[in-house]
Tab-separated table of C-alpha atoms in Angstrom:
chain	number	residue	atom	x	y	z
A	1	MET	CA	102.264	103.739	111.766
A	2	PHE	CA	103.143	104.884	115.522
A	3	LEU	CA	102.953	101.347	116.959
A	4	ASP	CA	106.384	101.681	117.780
A	5	THR	CA	105.636	105.250	118.527
A	6	LEU	CA	103.307	104.386	121.000
A	7	LEU	CA	104.599	101.785	122.601
A	8	ALA	CA	106.790	103.393	123.514
A	9	ARG	CA	105.185	106.455	124.476
A	10	ASN	CA	101.967	105.254	125.611
A	11	PRO	CA	102.746	100.875	126.607
A	12	GLY	CA	100.078	101.559	129.678
A	13	LEU	CA	97.228	101.938	126.451
A	14	VAL	CA	98.345	98.841	125.032
A	15	ASP	CA	97.904	96.530	128.133
A	16	THR	CA	94.973	98.214	128.923
A	17	ALA	CA	93.277	98.148	125.719
A	18	THR	CA	94.603	93.650	125.311
A	19	ALA	CA	92.674	93.918	128.392
A	20	LEU	CA	89.662	94.855	127.905
A	21	HIS	CA	89.137	92.849	124.763
A	22	GLN	CA	90.481	90.370	126.434
A	23	SER	CA	87.600	91.047	129.087
A	24	GLY	CA	85.008	90.642	126.787
A	25	ALA	CA	84.452	95.160	127.838
A	26	ILE	CA	84.803	95.902	124.288
A	27	PRO	CA	84.863	94.892	120.942
A	28	PRO	CA	87.112	94.053	117.721
A	29	ASP	CA	87.508	97.043	115.964
A	30	THR	CA	87.347	99.224	118.530
A	31	TYR	CA	89.129	102.428	118.654
A	32	VAL	CA	90.383	102.914	122.862
A	33	MET	CA	90.538	106.439	123.442
A	34	ASP	CA	93.141	107.944	126.272
A	35	ALA	CA	91.088	110.637	127.813
A	36	ASP	CA	94.467	112.296	129.913
A	37	ALA	CA	96.857	112.053	127.427
A	38	ILE	CA	94.524	114.234	124.944
A	39	GLU	CA	93.953	116.017	127.850
A	40	ALA	CA	97.394	116.881	128.546
A	41	ASN	CA	98.219	116.782	124.710
A	42	ALA	CA	96.102	119.283	124.147
A	43	ALA	CA	97.591	122.017	127.379
A	44	LEU	CA	100.508	121.330	125.410
A	45	LEU	CA	99.218	122.716	122.010
A	46	ALA	CA	97.374	125.482	124.008
A	47	ALA	CA	100.397	126.271	126.826
A	48	GLU	CA	102.760	127.097	122.951
A	49	ALA	CA	100.621	128.636	121.342
A	50	GLU	CA	99.633	131.400	124.285
A	51	ARG	CA	102.977	131.284	123.428
A	52	LEU	CA	104.161	132.529	120.248
A	53	GLY	CA	100.124	134.394	120.177
A	54	LEU	CA	97.978	131.680	118.332
A	55	SER	CA	94.671	131.273	118.599
A	56	LEU	CA	93.519	127.259	117.908
A	57	TRP	CA	90.771	125.702	116.497
A	58	PHE	CA	90.409	122.392	117.425
A	59	VAL	CA	88.850	119.523	115.203
A	60	VAL	CA	87.142	116.577	115.901
A	61	LYS	CA	86.629	114.176	113.186
A	62	GLN	CA	89.990	112.501	113.737
A	63	LEU	CA	88.448	111.567	117.497
A	64	GLY	CA	84.622	110.160	116.237
A	65	ARG	CA	83.642	113.052	117.060
A	66	ASN	CA	83.364	111.730	121.039
A	67	PRO	CA	82.425	114.785	123.769
A	68	ALA	CA	84.135	113.038	126.414
A	69	LEU	CA	87.562	114.177	124.887
A	70	ILE	CA	86.153	116.988	123.327
A	71	ARG	CA	85.178	118.219	126.364
A	72	ALA	CA	88.986	117.343	127.887
A	73	ILE	CA	90.198	118.630	124.377
A	74	ALA	CA	87.715	122.773	125.395
A	75	ARG	CA	89.357	122.585	128.562
A	76	HIS	CA	92.406	124.273	127.599
A	77	ILE	CA	92.120	124.474	123.770
A	78	PRO	CA	88.400	126.479	123.887
A	79	TYR	CA	87.258	127.055	120.510
A	80	SER	CA	86.849	124.785	117.689
A	81	ALA	CA	86.278	123.365	114.100
A	82	ALA	CA	83.905	122.499	113.147
A	83	ILE	CA	84.238	120.833	109.729
A	84	ASP	CA	80.183	120.261	108.551
A	85	ALA	CA	77.838	121.575	110.647
A	86	THR	CA	76.805	118.497	111.527
A	87	GLU	CA	79.477	118.955	113.757
A	88	ALA	CA	79.193	121.209	114.866
A	89	ARG	CA	76.669	121.017	116.573
A	90	ILE	CA	77.946	118.769	118.062
A	91	LEU	CA	80.128	120.007	118.977
A	92	ARG	CA	78.314	123.261	120.687
A	93	ALA	CA	76.596	120.538	122.634
A	94	SER	CA	79.383	119.154	124.449
A	95	GLY	CA	81.161	122.102	124.990
A	96	ALA	CA	83.486	123.899	122.991
A	97	ARG	CA	82.142	127.227	121.510
A	98	PRO	CA	81.655	128.211	117.174
A	99	GLY	CA	85.093	129.102	116.318
A	100	ASN	CA	85.923	128.563	112.674
A	101	LEU	CA	82.512	126.813	110.869
A	102	GLY	CA	82.381	126.214	107.256
A	103	HIS	CA	85.930	124.173	107.797
A	104	LEU	CA	85.635	122.221	104.899
A	105	ALA	CA	82.378	121.102	104.156
A	106	GLN	CA	79.996	124.907	103.593
A	107	ILE	CA	77.339	125.300	105.714
A	108	PRO	CA	73.806	124.244	104.234
A	109	ARG	CA	72.146	126.658	102.851
A	110	ARG	CA	68.739	125.893	105.443
A	111	ALA	CA	71.529	125.258	108.457
A	112	LEU	CA	72.356	129.466	108.521
A	113	PRO	CA	69.989	130.636	110.985
A	114	GLU	CA	70.149	127.646	113.833
A	115	LEU	CA	74.207	127.667	113.232
A	116	LEU	CA	75.045	131.089	112.929
A	117	ALA	CA	72.702	131.558	115.733
A	118	TRP	CA	75.494	130.878	117.602
A	119	ARG	CA	78.002	133.513	116.581
A	120	PRO	CA	81.020	132.515	115.590
A	121	GLU	CA	83.449	133.809	115.930
A	122	ALA	CA	84.484	132.457	111.624
A	123	VAL	CA	82.754	131.016	108.936
A	124	THR	CA	84.848	130.057	106.150
A	125	VAL	CA	83.720	130.693	102.738
A	126	PHE	CA	83.872	129.603	99.222
A	127	ASP	CA	82.715	132.039	96.524
A	128	LEU	CA	79.948	134.587	96.755
A	129	ALA	CA	76.539	132.219	96.941
A	130	ASN	CA	77.693	131.426	99.862
A	131	ALA	CA	79.086	135.149	101.617
A	132	ARG	CA	75.572	136.058	99.955
A	133	ALA	CA	73.879	133.529	101.997
A	134	VAL	CA	76.036	134.242	104.814
A	135	SER	CA	75.000	138.027	104.775
A	136	ASP	CA	71.567	137.691	104.253
A	137	THR	CA	71.438	135.636	107.143
A	138	ALA	CA	73.106	137.775	109.855
A	139	ARG	CA	71.568	140.587	108.309
A	140	GLU	CA	67.721	139.012	108.968
A	141	LEU	CA	69.345	137.702	113.086
A	142	GLY	CA	70.606	141.578	113.327
A	143	PHE	CA	74.284	141.474	113.308
A	144	VAL	CA	77.442	141.426	110.884
A	145	GLN	CA	79.192	137.937	110.587
A	146	ASP	CA	82.749	137.942	109.896
A	147	VAL	CA	83.842	135.461	107.014
A	148	PHE	CA	87.727	134.282	106.023
A	149	VAL	CA	88.361	133.437	102.254
A	150	ARG	CA	88.728	130.103	101.209
A	151	LEU	CA	91.599	130.723	98.889
A	152	GLU	CA	91.406	127.686	96.448
A	153	GLY	CA	94.809	125.758	96.863
A	154	ALA	CA	97.457	125.588	94.331
A	155	ALA	CA	97.735	122.490	91.769
A	156	GLY	CA	99.375	119.436	92.724
A	157	THR	CA	97.868	119.802	96.949
A	158	VAL	CA	94.242	120.009	97.183
A	159	TYR	CA	92.986	116.162	97.442
A	160	PRO	CA	89.724	115.167	96.083
A	161	GLY	CA	86.703	115.883	97.696
A	162	GLN	CA	88.019	118.586	99.471
A	163	GLU	CA	88.236	121.006	95.774
A	164	GLY	CA	86.686	124.634	96.607
A	165	GLY	CA	87.324	127.835	96.619
A	166	VAL	CA	87.992	131.708	95.480
A	167	PRO	CA	91.825	132.163	93.303
A	168	LEU	CA	93.879	133.575	93.597
A	169	ASP	CA	93.276	136.358	90.806
A	170	ALA	CA	89.707	136.274	91.097
A	171	LEU	CA	90.393	137.325	94.661
A	172	ASP	CA	89.688	140.985	93.237
A	173	GLY	CA	86.280	140.534	91.975
A	174	PHE	CA	86.001	138.630	95.140
A	175	ALA	CA	86.052	141.055	97.098
A	176	ARG	CA	85.011	144.231	95.464
A	177	ALA	CA	81.017	142.159	95.349
A	178	ALA	CA	81.963	141.000	99.047
A	179	GLU	CA	82.342	144.426	100.251
A	180	ARG	CA	78.822	146.091	99.576
A	181	LEU	CA	77.156	143.312	101.345
A	182	PRO	CA	76.270	143.844	104.665
A	183	GLY	CA	75.841	141.336	106.779
A	184	ILE	CA	79.219	140.233	106.949
A	185	ARG	CA	82.656	141.613	107.308
A	186	ILE	CA	86.085	140.339	105.321
A	187	ALA	CA	87.754	139.256	108.336
A	188	GLY	CA	90.105	136.211	106.918
A	189	VAL	CA	91.654	134.494	104.868
A	190	THR	CA	91.826	130.566	104.567
A	191	ALA	CA	93.922	127.163	102.586
A	192	PHE	CA	93.768	123.580	103.039
A	193	PRO	CA	96.554	122.142	103.678
A	194	CYS	CA	99.092	125.177	104.498
A	195	VAL	CA	101.594	122.919	106.490
A	196	LEU	CA	102.831	118.706	105.056
A	197	CYS	CA	105.034	116.519	106.699
A	198	ASP	CA	106.900	114.488	105.018
A	199	PRO	CA	106.733	111.342	103.847
A	200	GLU	CA	110.543	109.759	104.846
A	201	THR	CA	111.494	112.207	108.043
A	202	GLY	CA	108.279	112.927	108.539
A	203	ARG	CA	109.614	117.016	108.570
A	204	PRO	CA	107.372	119.865	108.242
A	205	ALA	CA	107.193	122.778	104.936
A	206	PRO	CA	104.949	125.429	104.679
A	207	THR	CA	103.528	124.335	100.915
A	208	ALA	CA	102.167	126.417	97.393
A	209	THR	CA	98.642	127.182	98.684
A	210	PHE	CA	99.582	128.547	102.101
A	211	GLU	CA	101.593	130.805	100.416
A	212	LEU	CA	98.674	131.776	97.855
A	213	ALA	CA	97.147	132.756	101.711
A	214	LEU	CA	99.638	134.450	102.614
A	215	LYS	CA	99.193	136.811	99.059
A	216	ALA	CA	95.564	136.424	99.320
A	217	ARG	CA	96.557	138.625	103.075
A	218	GLU	CA	98.296	140.559	101.479
A	219	SER	CA	95.887	141.738	98.176
A	220	LEU	CA	92.696	142.123	101.013
A	221	ALA	CA	94.867	144.373	102.631
A	222	ALA	CA	95.643	146.729	99.934
A	223	ARG	CA	91.927	146.553	99.037
A	224	GLY	CA	91.948	148.179	102.909
A	225	HIS	CA	91.137	145.753	104.860
A	226	GLU	CA	92.563	145.236	108.931
A	227	GLY	CA	93.193	143.075	111.272
A	228	LEU	CA	93.059	140.022	108.573
A	229	LYS	CA	93.850	137.133	110.476
A	230	LEU	CA	95.138	133.855	108.401
A	231	SER	CA	94.390	130.131	109.467
A	232	ALA	CA	96.343	127.576	108.452
A	233	PRO	CA	95.543	124.397	109.283
A	234	SER	CA	97.766	121.070	108.419
A	235	ALA	CA	99.958	119.013	110.307
A	236	THR	CA	99.042	121.742	113.827
A	237	ALA	CA	101.694	120.585	116.638
A	238	VAL	CA	102.923	122.216	119.114
A	239	ALA	CA	106.100	121.326	116.337
A	240	THR	CA	105.255	123.661	114.025
A	241	LEU	CA	103.537	126.165	115.520
A	242	PRO	CA	106.604	128.295	115.679
A	243	LEU	CA	106.739	127.407	111.657
A	244	LEU	CA	103.469	128.927	111.335
A	245	ALA	CA	103.681	131.923	113.565
A	246	SER	CA	106.832	132.600	111.957
A	247	LEU	CA	105.251	132.933	108.036
A	248	GLY	CA	102.417	135.699	110.062
A	249	ALA	CA	99.471	133.068	110.531
A	250	THR	CA	97.340	133.841	113.472
A	251	HIS	CA	95.299	130.712	113.378
A	252	GLY	CA	96.031	126.656	114.122
A	253	GLU	CA	93.749	124.389	113.882
A	254	PRO	CA	95.241	120.779	116.123
A	255	GLY	CA	93.363	117.540	115.261
A	256	HIS	CA	95.644	114.906	114.534
A	257	SER	CA	97.864	116.573	117.343
A	258	LEU	CA	95.203	115.205	120.046
A	259	THR	CA	96.985	112.214	119.882
A	260	GLY	CA	99.722	112.411	118.629
A	261	THR	CA	99.303	110.872	114.715
A	262	THR	CA	100.537	113.466	113.253
A	263	PRO	CA	103.539	112.241	110.481
A	264	LEU	CA	105.617	113.840	113.396
A	265	HIS	CA	104.592	111.757	115.534
A	266	ALA	CA	104.728	108.395	113.023
A	267	ALA	CA	109.453	109.797	112.540
A	268	GLY	CA	109.665	109.250	115.789
A	269	PRO	CA	109.211	109.511	119.389
A	270	ASP	CA	110.504	112.894	120.823
A	271	GLN	CA	107.363	114.810	119.654
A	272	PRO	CA	105.916	116.615	122.753
A	273	GLU	CA	101.960	114.794	122.762
A	274	ARG	CA	101.947	110.703	123.382
A	275	THR	CA	100.475	108.844	121.078
A	276	ALA	CA	96.707	108.334	122.659
A	277	TYR	CA	94.757	106.014	120.587
A	278	VAL	CA	95.082	102.007	119.748
A	279	TYR	CA	93.533	100.629	117.724
A	280	VAL	CA	91.851	96.576	119.013
A	281	THR	CA	90.295	93.444	116.831
A	282	GLU	CA	90.641	89.835	116.423
A	283	VAL	CA	91.695	87.268	114.351
A	284	ALA	CA	88.488	86.378	112.761
A	285	HIS	CA	89.664	83.075	110.611
A	286	THR	CA	93.202	81.538	108.562
A	287	LEU	CA	93.014	81.330	105.714
A	288	ALA	CA	94.354	77.842	103.991
A	289	ASP	CA	97.692	79.158	102.596
A	290	GLY	CA	98.196	81.126	106.773
A	291	ARG	CA	96.695	83.507	106.765
A	292	PRO	CA	95.544	85.413	109.596
A	293	ALA	CA	92.523	87.536	108.855
A	294	LEU	CA	91.420	90.333	110.879
A	295	HIS	CA	87.702	91.696	111.580
A	296	GLY	CA	87.658	95.070	110.171
A	297	GLY	CA	85.582	97.634	110.314
A	298	GLY	CA	88.122	101.043	111.332
A	299	PHE	CA	90.596	101.157	108.549
A	300	TYR	CA	91.074	103.894	106.242
A	301	PRO	CA	92.532	104.245	103.145
A	302	ARG	CA	95.099	106.595	103.585
A	303	ALA	CA	96.148	104.481	106.589
A	304	GLY	CA	99.875	104.372	106.539
A	305	VAL	CA	99.347	100.734	108.373
A	306	ARG	CA	102.216	98.174	108.343
A	307	ASP	CA	101.800	95.840	111.043
A	308	ALA	CA	99.810	94.709	113.733
A	309	LEU	CA	100.843	93.113	117.680
A	310	LEU	CA	98.994	90.057	118.728
A	311	PRO	CA	99.818	90.501	122.702
A	312	ARG	CA	99.108	86.241	123.126
A	313	THR	CA	102.665	85.703	122.253
A	314	GLY	CA	104.124	89.451	121.231
A	315	LEU	CA	103.855	88.264	116.886
A	316	ARG	CA	104.228	91.278	115.450
A	317	LEU	CA	102.844	90.582	111.710
A	318	ARG	CA	102.991	92.875	108.438
A	319	VAL	CA	99.614	94.080	107.456
A	320	GLN	CA	99.295	93.063	103.622
A	321	ASP	CA	97.949	96.054	101.540
A	322	ALA	CA	94.270	95.921	100.553
A	323	PRO	CA	92.487	98.107	97.714
A	324	ALA	CA	91.207	101.031	99.174
A	325	GLU	CA	87.902	100.325	96.913
A	326	ASN	CA	86.945	97.675	98.371
A	327	ILE	CA	84.729	97.232	101.828
A	328	ASP	CA	87.126	96.701	104.659
A	329	TYR	CA	85.041	92.908	106.004
A	330	TYR	CA	89.165	91.730	106.992
A	331	ARG	CA	92.386	92.847	106.859
A	332	LEU	CA	94.997	89.783	105.519
A	333	LEU	CA	97.786	88.915	108.291
A	334	ALA	CA	101.606	87.808	106.675
A	335	PRO	CA	101.697	84.383	107.630
A	336	PRO	CA	103.340	83.603	111.075
A	337	PRO	CA	106.601	81.688	111.995
A	338	ALA	CA	104.863	78.032	112.533
A	339	PRO	CA	101.374	77.037	112.409
A	340	GLY	CA	99.550	77.500	115.307
A	341	ALA	CA	100.591	80.822	116.369
A	342	VAL	CA	97.822	82.719	115.727
A	343	LEU	CA	94.383	80.821	116.296
A	344	THR	CA	91.267	82.659	116.245
A	345	GLY	CA	90.008	84.775	118.521
A	346	ASP	CA	93.827	86.585	119.342
A	347	THR	CA	93.709	89.880	120.478
A	348	ALA	CA	95.172	91.979	117.487
A	349	LEU	CA	96.620	95.713	118.348
A	350	LEU	CA	97.595	97.646	115.838
A	351	ALA	CA	98.590	102.538	116.169
A	352	PHE	CA	97.446	103.591	112.165
A	353	ARG	CA	96.717	107.591	111.303
A	354	THR	CA	92.710	107.120	110.994
A	355	GLN	CA	89.145	109.602	110.146
A	356	ILE	CA	86.838	107.050	112.721
A	357	PHE	CA	83.868	109.746	111.816
A	358	VAL	CA	83.700	107.394	108.312
A	359	THR	CA	84.463	104.212	109.427
A	360	ARG	CA	82.104	101.430	111.458
A	361	SER	CA	84.337	101.693	114.458
A	362	THR	CA	83.240	100.905	118.495
A	363	VAL	CA	85.132	103.985	120.200
A	364	ALA	CA	85.959	103.387	123.849
A	365	VAL	CA	86.812	105.777	125.565
A	366	VAL	CA	89.434	104.738	128.763
A	367	SER	CA	90.055	107.716	132.127
A	368	GLY	CA	92.559	107.015	134.956
A	369	LEU	CA	95.977	105.563	133.064
A	370	SER	CA	98.246	108.593	133.705
A	371	ALA	CA	97.737	107.442	137.275
A	372	GLY	CA	97.918	104.035	136.709
A	373	LYS	CA	94.136	103.522	136.847
A	374	PRO	CA	92.963	103.125	134.784
A	375	ARG	CA	88.895	102.416	133.540
A	376	LEU	CA	86.135	101.927	130.982
A	377	THR	CA	84.465	105.367	130.948
A	378	GLY	CA	82.271	105.182	128.166
A	379	LEU	CA	81.591	104.408	124.525
A	380	TYR	CA	80.223	105.543	121.600
A	381	ASP	CA	80.103	104.429	117.782
A	382	SER	CA	81.750	106.620	115.671
A	383	ARG	CA	80.052	110.468	115.070
A	384	GLY	CA	80.120	110.888	118.688
A	385	ARG	CA	76.795	108.554	120.167
A	386	ALA	CA	77.250	106.248	123.460
A	387	LEU	CA	75.740	103.319	123.037
């Protein structure tokens, strides 16, 4: 999905990842991350957001919640959006400030005292029961917590496993009840996804869910709520920030733009952000019909993976489709053009959309690429723990 863009924009990462694998410094099933490029991408996003008067909360699940990369990003985008309590703890321990908690997964009741004590900028609530729990905890801690109301997404835009939120036609009743809760203040609204990119052209456009969020803010403003914010996550990138600003959003939540791996970047190499990771694995064996099998562990069902580059020969072979419900012990390639063109142990490089925190992969962080002096600075598991 991103291999051509990676080769055009960050060939040094390709060479470094190949050398690290061939030397044995990294195992197969490793994501090699260019820390310099990720930090530069964060700086670009921060500068454009400042120019437009937008605020940013960065997301790191797709990076494997990596502490070294969190620190690099937070030097430019201080506040984060944590998708769950586990991620919130890692973000805070790595130096990021708590921006939006409860972003995709609601904060468990028993974790609220710990997380609210950090005084996050906002807590997203999906329903009145969660709003009441946040209010009760904030009162016990002695303050009023700002909350964002999560809107139920428009039909056809909600991903399975991400259902929930207040329906627009129930918002008035929700607000009436929430306004009586003394420990919270309705400070804004959010929904997901608010922007999606055309799968062919990569062109971004607001979704029907974004329209619902705008209507929700208008409805709450009509009830007397002032200064309401609107966070519009999904496909937040330098190229889409002007769209968010023009439509009235106040916050964006960059994730894949930090690694230059949004659909915009797959469409071509002309985006400001540089592609900043590559997946490294190796040929495990060859089937009787000639198809090479790669070691798996890091493939993601929505990856859009297409080709694998085999640096020893320069071959690019098609990656064959595999059912999402199967474990990715291996991933098959198309047969090579000649017998013996692919050998067991050959390095294979792939570039595709991922969510590292749901893989079995190793994460290798490389620094110094921007100065032509790359060095491996750490190995981590897929949840950010140092190996």
